[in-house]
Short mmCIF file of C-alpha atoms and ligand atoms in Angstrom, two decimals:
data_model
loop_
_atom_site.label_atom_id
_atom_site.label_comp_id
_atom_site.label_asym_id
_atom_site.label_seq_id
_atom_site.Cartn_x
_atom_site.Cartn_y
_atom_site.Cartn_z
CA MET A 297 0.00 0.45 0.06
CA ASN A 298 0.96 4.41 -0.21
CA ILE A 299 1.33 4.59 2.91
CA VAL A 300 2.48 8.28 3.76
CA VAL A 301 4.01 9.12 7.93
CA PHE A 302 3.99 12.30 9.09
CA GLY A 303 6.83 12.90 11.43
CA GLY A 304 8.72 9.87 9.45
CA ALA A 305 12.69 11.22 10.51
CA GLY A 306 11.08 11.22 14.12
CA PHE A 307 11.87 8.18 17.21
CA LEU A 308 9.04 6.25 16.87
CA GLY A 309 7.94 7.66 12.73
CA SER A 310 11.48 6.95 11.34
CA HIS A 311 11.05 2.70 13.10
CA VAL A 312 7.50 2.94 12.03
CA CYS A 313 9.27 3.93 8.15
CA ASP A 314 11.25 1.30 8.07
CA LYS A 315 8.83 -2.30 9.05
CA LEU A 316 6.37 -0.44 6.68
CA SER A 317 9.13 -0.72 4.48
CA GLU A 318 9.85 -4.64 5.56
CA VAL A 319 7.06 -5.94 4.61
CA GLY A 320 6.59 -4.41 0.89
CA HIS A 321 5.67 -1.06 1.74
CA SER A 322 5.55 1.71 -0.51
CA VAL A 323 7.07 4.44 2.26
CA THR A 324 6.90 8.35 1.66
CA ILE A 325 8.17 10.64 4.97
CA PHE A 326 7.07 14.06 5.93
CA ASP A 327 8.88 15.69 8.51
CA ILE A 328 9.99 19.14 9.01
CA ARG A 329 13.49 18.02 8.66
CA GLU A 330 15.20 15.02 6.55
CA SER A 331 15.10 12.26 7.79
CA PRO A 332 18.90 10.90 8.68
CA TYR A 333 17.27 7.08 8.78
CA LYS A 334 15.74 6.80 5.44
CA ARG A 335 16.19 3.97 3.48
CA ASP A 336 17.05 4.68 -0.48
CA ASN A 337 13.34 2.70 -1.57
CA GLN A 338 11.43 5.55 0.23
CA GLU A 339 10.00 9.04 -0.58
CA MET A 340 11.34 12.35 1.16
CA ILE A 341 9.79 15.32 1.74
CA VAL A 342 10.79 18.17 3.30
CA GLY A 343 7.34 20.22 4.79
CA ASP A 344 5.64 22.19 7.27
CA ILE A 345 2.28 20.28 8.79
CA LEU A 346 0.55 23.43 9.05
CA ASP A 347 1.39 23.75 5.19
CA ALA A 348 -2.11 22.67 3.85
CA GLU A 349 -0.51 22.79 0.16
CA SER A 350 2.12 21.04 1.66
CA ILE A 351 0.26 17.95 3.27
CA ARG A 352 -2.73 17.44 0.88
CA LEU A 353 0.18 16.59 -1.97
CA ALA A 354 2.12 14.18 0.24
CA ILE A 355 -1.68 13.20 1.23
CA LYS A 356 -2.68 12.60 -2.61
CA GLY A 357 -2.81 8.74 -3.88
CA LYS A 358 -2.38 7.69 -0.33
CA ASP A 359 -3.71 4.35 0.71
CA ILE A 360 -3.08 5.24 4.73
CA VAL A 361 -1.67 8.22 6.45
CA PHE A 362 -0.12 8.03 10.21
CA ASN A 363 0.21 11.58 12.20
CA PHE A 364 3.37 11.05 13.99
CA ALA A 365 4.85 14.63 14.03
CA GLY A 366 3.97 17.25 16.24
CA ILE A 367 5.31 18.16 19.71
CA ALA A 368 5.87 14.92 21.64
CA ASP A 369 7.63 15.86 24.99
CA ILE A 370 5.47 17.03 28.14
CA GLU A 371 7.75 18.70 29.47
CA GLU A 372 7.87 21.38 25.82
CA ALA A 373 4.15 21.07 25.82
CA LYS A 374 3.96 22.68 29.42
CA THR A 375 5.92 26.06 28.67
CA LYS A 376 3.87 26.29 24.82
CA PRO A 377 0.68 25.97 25.04
CA LEU A 378 -0.27 27.99 21.76
CA ASP A 379 2.80 25.65 19.37
CA THR A 380 0.56 22.64 21.27
CA VAL A 381 -2.85 23.74 19.89
CA ARG A 382 -1.08 24.60 16.94
CA TYR A 383 0.74 21.71 15.51
CA ASN A 384 -0.78 18.97 17.89
CA VAL A 385 -4.32 19.75 17.40
CA LEU A 386 -5.39 22.17 14.72
CA ALA A 387 -2.35 20.13 11.80
CA ASN A 388 -3.30 17.01 13.30
CA VAL A 389 -7.61 18.05 12.14
CA MET A 390 -6.01 19.65 8.36
CA ILE A 391 -4.65 16.35 8.44
CA LEU A 392 -7.77 14.79 8.91
CA ASP A 393 -9.54 17.09 6.53
CA GLU A 394 -6.95 16.40 3.22
CA CYS A 395 -7.33 12.85 4.02
CA ARG A 396 -10.95 12.51 3.49
CA LEU A 397 -11.19 14.64 0.80
CA ALA A 398 -8.45 11.63 -0.75
CA ASN A 399 -10.31 8.59 -0.08
CA VAL A 400 -7.49 7.81 2.65
CA SER A 401 -8.82 3.99 4.01
CA ARG A 402 -7.25 4.10 6.93
CA PHE A 403 -5.83 7.17 9.28
CA VAL A 404 -3.16 6.01 12.27
CA TYR A 405 -2.38 8.22 15.18
CA ALA A 406 -0.14 8.32 17.97
CA SER A 407 -1.17 8.93 20.98
CA THR A 408 -0.54 8.72 24.97
CA VAL A 409 -1.48 5.83 27.84
CA TYR A 410 -1.54 9.08 29.09
CA VAL A 411 -4.22 10.55 27.61
CA TYR A 412 -7.33 10.09 30.38
CA SER A 413 -4.97 10.58 32.98
CA LYS A 414 -4.61 13.82 35.43
CA VAL A 415 -0.89 13.96 34.44
CA GLY A 416 0.60 15.30 31.11
CA GLY A 417 -0.96 18.77 30.85
CA PHE A 418 -1.56 19.93 27.29
CA TYR A 419 0.24 17.73 25.89
CA ARG A 420 -2.27 14.83 27.21
CA ALA A 421 -5.04 17.95 26.18
CA SER A 422 -4.07 17.96 23.40
CA LYS A 423 -3.76 14.23 22.89
CA GLN A 424 -7.90 14.40 24.21
CA ALA A 425 -8.58 16.27 21.26
CA SER A 426 -7.17 14.45 19.05
CA GLU A 427 -8.88 11.77 19.91
CA LEU A 428 -11.82 13.23 19.45
CA TYR A 429 -11.49 14.50 15.91
CA ILE A 430 -10.77 11.02 14.51
CA GLU A 431 -13.38 9.91 16.31
CA ASN A 432 -15.76 12.63 14.98
CA TYR A 433 -13.96 12.10 10.96
CA LEU A 434 -15.48 8.97 11.23
CA GLU A 435 -18.66 9.61 12.54
CA GLN A 436 -19.54 12.61 10.29
CA TYR A 437 -17.01 11.18 7.07
CA ASN A 438 -16.66 8.17 7.36
CA LEU A 439 -12.63 8.50 7.42
CA ASP A 440 -11.63 5.29 9.14
CA TYR A 441 -8.78 5.41 11.83
CA THR A 442 -6.76 3.68 14.78
CA ILE A 443 -5.80 5.00 17.73
CA LEU A 444 -2.67 3.87 18.90
CA ARG A 445 -1.70 4.97 22.19
CA TYR A 446 1.76 3.92 23.29
CA GLY A 447 3.39 3.60 26.74
CA SER A 448 7.25 4.49 27.87
CA LEU A 449 9.06 3.13 24.68
CA TYR A 450 12.88 3.18 24.99
CA GLY A 451 15.75 2.02 22.54
CA PRO A 452 17.80 3.29 19.79
CA ARG A 453 17.05 7.22 17.88
CA SER A 454 16.39 8.53 20.80
CA ASP A 455 17.40 11.49 22.63
CA GLU A 456 17.49 13.93 25.44
CA LYS A 457 13.59 14.29 25.60
CA ASN A 458 13.66 9.88 26.12
CA GLY A 459 13.16 8.84 29.98
CA ILE A 460 15.88 5.63 29.30
CA TYR A 461 18.11 7.43 27.42
CA ARG A 462 18.11 10.75 29.93
CA PHE A 463 18.45 7.90 32.78
CA ILE A 464 21.29 6.33 31.27
CA LYS A 465 23.16 9.14 29.86
CA GLN A 466 23.28 10.90 33.70
CA ALA A 467 24.07 8.13 34.61
CA LEU A 468 26.84 7.35 32.83
CA THR A 469 28.07 11.47 32.39
CA GLU A 470 27.23 13.08 36.18
CA GLY A 471 27.29 9.47 38.35
CA GLU A 472 24.02 10.09 39.35
CA ILE A 473 20.26 10.65 38.49
CA HIS A 474 17.08 12.59 39.23
CA TYR A 475 14.00 11.21 39.38
CA TYR A 476 10.97 13.11 39.98
CA GLY A 477 8.54 10.71 41.41
CA THR A 478 9.23 7.59 44.14
CA GLU A 479 11.05 4.26 43.64
CA ASN A 480 7.35 2.56 43.60
CA ALA A 481 6.44 4.00 40.41
CA LEU A 482 5.73 0.90 37.86
CA ARG A 483 6.27 0.99 34.72
CA GLU A 484 6.33 -1.29 31.17
CA TYR A 485 8.56 -0.37 28.64
CA ILE A 486 8.76 -1.52 25.53
CA HIS A 487 11.34 -1.08 23.66
CA VAL A 488 10.39 1.80 20.54
CA GLU A 489 11.02 -2.18 17.36
CA ASP A 490 8.87 -4.14 19.44
CA ALA A 491 6.46 -0.56 18.74
CA ALA A 492 7.13 -0.16 15.79
CA ARG A 493 6.11 -3.59 14.47
CA LEU A 494 2.93 -3.61 16.42
CA SER A 495 2.57 -0.38 14.40
CA VAL A 496 2.13 -1.95 11.34
CA GLU A 497 0.42 -5.04 12.01
CA ILE A 498 -2.64 -2.80 12.73
CA LEU A 499 -3.67 -2.19 8.99
CA LYS A 500 -4.60 -5.12 9.52
CA PRO A 501 -8.68 -5.14 9.52
CA LYS A 502 -9.55 -5.64 12.85
CA TYR A 503 -7.71 -3.23 14.40
CA LYS A 504 -10.11 -0.57 11.97
CA ASN A 505 -11.85 1.88 14.77
CA GLN A 506 -10.17 1.38 17.72
CA HIS A 507 -8.16 2.48 20.07
CA ILE A 508 -5.45 0.01 20.95
CA VAL A 509 -2.34 0.26 24.27
CA ILE A 510 0.88 -0.04 23.13
CA THR A 511 2.59 -0.88 26.26
CA GLY A 512 5.53 -2.78 27.13
CA THR A 513 3.85 -6.53 28.68
CA GLU A 514 5.21 -6.52 31.95
CA MET A 515 5.35 -3.90 34.96
CA LEU A 516 8.13 -2.84 36.87
CA LYS A 517 9.42 -0.63 39.49
CA VAL A 518 11.36 2.75 38.64
CA SER A 519 13.76 1.20 41.37
CA GLN A 520 14.30 -2.01 39.94
CA LEU A 521 14.98 -0.48 36.58
CA PHE A 522 17.98 1.57 37.90
CA GLN A 523 19.69 -1.76 39.48
CA MET A 524 19.58 -3.11 36.00
CA LEU A 525 21.28 -0.22 34.63
CA ARG A 526 23.77 -0.03 37.91
CA GLU A 527 24.10 -3.81 36.47
CA ILE A 528 24.82 -3.60 33.37
CA THR A 529 26.70 -0.63 33.43
CA ASN A 530 28.26 -1.83 36.56
CA LYS A 531 28.56 1.84 38.02
CA ASP A 532 26.56 1.97 41.57
CA PHE A 533 25.12 5.71 40.97
CA ASN A 534 23.60 7.28 43.29
CA ILE A 535 19.79 8.27 42.75
CA PHE A 536 17.23 11.04 44.13
CA TYR A 537 13.79 10.70 44.08
CA GLU A 538 12.27 13.60 44.16
CA THR A 539 9.05 15.23 44.26
CA SER A 540 7.91 18.31 42.55
CA ASN A 541 4.32 19.89 41.90
CA ASP A 542 5.91 20.57 38.03
CA HIS A 543 6.83 16.81 37.65
CA PRO A 544 3.36 14.94 38.50
CA HIS A 545 3.87 11.56 37.59
CA TYR A 546 1.76 9.02 37.76
CA GLU A 547 3.11 5.49 40.45
CA MET A 548 0.98 2.82 39.26
CA VAL A 549 -1.26 3.24 35.82
CA PRO A 550 -1.75 6.72 33.68
CA TYR A 551 -5.43 5.33 33.56
CA SER A 552 -7.85 7.55 35.56
CA TYR A 553 -11.28 6.95 34.80
CA MET A 554 -11.29 6.40 30.80
CA PRO A 555 -14.69 6.94 28.11
CA LYS A 556 -13.51 5.52 25.50
CA VAL A 557 -11.01 1.70 26.69
CA GLY A 558 -8.03 0.53 24.57
CA MET A 559 -7.31 -3.36 23.63
CA LYS A 560 -4.10 -3.53 24.86
CA LEU A 561 -1.83 -5.25 21.95
CA VAL A 562 0.99 -7.35 22.54
CA ASN A 563 3.50 -9.27 20.57
CA PRO A 564 4.40 -13.28 20.66
CA TYR A 565 8.00 -12.26 21.17
CA HIS A 566 9.39 -9.00 21.74
CA VAL A 567 13.00 -7.42 22.43
CA ASP A 568 14.58 -8.73 26.55
CA LEU A 569 14.46 -5.49 28.52
CA GLY A 570 18.45 -5.70 29.47
CA GLN A 571 19.53 -6.19 26.06
CA GLY A 572 17.44 -3.52 24.56
CA LEU A 573 18.97 -1.29 27.57
CA ILE A 574 22.04 -2.45 26.42
CA GLN A 575 21.68 -0.97 23.36
CA VAL A 576 20.18 2.84 24.63
CA VAL A 577 24.23 2.62 26.78
CA GLU A 578 26.56 2.13 24.32
CA THR A 579 24.56 4.25 22.02
CA VAL A 580 24.72 6.87 24.98
CA ASP A 581 29.01 5.67 26.07
CA HIS A 582 29.58 6.24 22.15
CA GLU A 583 28.07 9.56 22.43
CA HIS A 584 30.05 10.76 25.37
CA SER A 585 32.60 9.62 24.65
CA ASN A 586 33.62 10.70 21.54
CA LYS A 587 32.75 14.56 22.96
N1 LIG B 713 7.84 9.09 22.07
C1 LIG B 713 7.65 8.13 23.01
O1 LIG B 713 7.25 7.62 24.05
C2 LIG B 713 5.78 8.83 22.72
C3 LIG B 713 5.16 7.93 23.61
C4 LIG B 713 3.60 8.36 23.51
C5 LIG B 713 3.11 8.57 22.68
N2 LIG B 713 4.16 9.26 21.55
C6 LIG B 713 4.43 10.24 20.73
O2 LIG B 713 4.41 9.50 18.88
C7 LIG B 713 4.45 10.93 18.25
C8 LIG B 713 5.92 11.10 17.92
O3 LIG B 713 6.93 10.53 19.19
P1 LIG B 713 8.50 10.94 19.33
O4 LIG B 713 8.95 10.37 20.35
O5 LIG B 713 8.84 10.32 17.52
O6 LIG B 713 8.54 12.22 18.69
P2 LIG B 713 9.65 13.30 18.06
O7 LIG B 713 10.29 14.25 18.55
O8 LIG B 713 11.62 11.86 17.73
O9 LIG B 713 9.28 12.89 16.28
C9 LIG B 713 8.27 14.00 15.85
C10 LIG B 713 8.77 14.52 14.06
O10 LIG B 713 7.55 15.42 14.09
C11 LIG B 713 9.08 15.94 12.62
N3 LIG B 713 7.76 17.91 13.08
C12 LIG B 713 8.04 18.25 14.64
N4 LIG B 713 7.53 19.37 13.49
C13 LIG B 713 7.20 19.39 12.55
C14 LIG B 713 6.64 20.19 11.67
N5 LIG B 713 5.64 20.75 11.76
N6 LIG B 713 6.02 19.98 10.80
C15 LIG B 713 6.30 19.01 9.83
N7 LIG B 713 7.21 17.48 10.83
C16 LIG B 713 7.45 18.35 12.28
C17 LIG B 713 10.12 15.93 14.47
O11 LIG B 713 10.83 16.72 13.48
C18 LIG B 713 9.86 15.11 14.34
O12 LIG B 713 10.72 14.02 13.58
C19 LIG B 713 3.86 11.95 19.25
O13 LIG B 713 2.90 12.36 18.27
C20 LIG B 713 3.94 11.18 20.07
O14 LIG B 713 3.35 12.22 21.40
C21 LIG B 713 5.50 9.86 21.65
#
C-alpha cells in the first residue's frame, strides 16, 4: 500500500517507516527535517504540517496516513500551550481533512497512555482533543482510523526527551540519576522496534476504528530499572527520588476514568529489556566518548 508518515524522521516514526518498508509498503516520509534514517526505497518530503498545500500533495494517492508529527515532549508542551494546539491539534485536523478529501482508507494516530490520565498537562489535552476529532471524522465523514496509545518507549534513535536515555546519560556522565517520582512507581517499558512492529500489525482490518494500547509486557518498579542499569554499567551511581508539582508522574497506572477503553496489543516475541538497555548504554557511551 502507499503510505505517508508525518513525523517519519522522528524517534518512533522512523522505526515505523522501517517496519512498513520491510513488509513491502511504499513509504513516503513527511517531516520538517530531512530524515537521517531514510532508506533508498523511501520518498522524503520536507515540509510543515501547518502548510495545507504541502500536506495535500503528500496525501494525494495514499491509502494510509500515519501522523507522528508535532510536539512529543510533555515538558516542552508545558511551556508552549499555543504551539501545542497548533502542531498537535490544528495540524492534525488539517491532515484529517485532507485524508477525507483524498478518500484515504485509514488514518493512524500516535496518542498516549496519558490521554485520559490526571497528569500530562497541555500535552495530554492535545491528545484528548485529537482523539475526539478523529472519532468525529469517522462519524461525520466515514474516515476510518486506528488510534495507538503508546506507553514508555525506549531504544535506538532516542534523545534527551526520552526518559531512559536521560537516566543513562545522567548515570554515565554525572554519576547520579534524578527521578521525579517514587522508587515504587511502576512502568511497562517497550522497545521502540517492538512498538513499531505492532504499529504495522494494526493495519489488519480487525484493528479498524479501534483504540490500541502499545506498552510493555511486564510491570517494573523504577528502582528495579535503576538496579538493572547499575549492573549493566557496572557503576554504583546515586539515585535521588524527587517530588515536585511541576513534574507530576503517575505511580501505578497512567489512567483514571477512561471513556474509551483501549485494547492492549502485545508482541508474541519482543526485545528483552536488559538487551535493549545495553543498546542505549552503548549509544550514550559512544556519544559521550566522542565529545
Ligand atoms: N516517544 C514516546 O515515548 C511516545 C509515547 C507516547 C506517544 N508518543 C507520540 O508519538 C509521536 C512521535 O513521538 P516521537 O517520540 O517519535 O517524537 P519525535 O519528536 O522524535 O518525532 C516527532 C517528529 O515530528 C516532526 N515535526 C515536528 N514539528 C513538525 C512540523 N511542524 N512539520 C513537520 N514535522 C514536524 C519532528 O521533526 C520529528 O521528526 C508523537 O505524536 C508523540 O506524542 C511518543
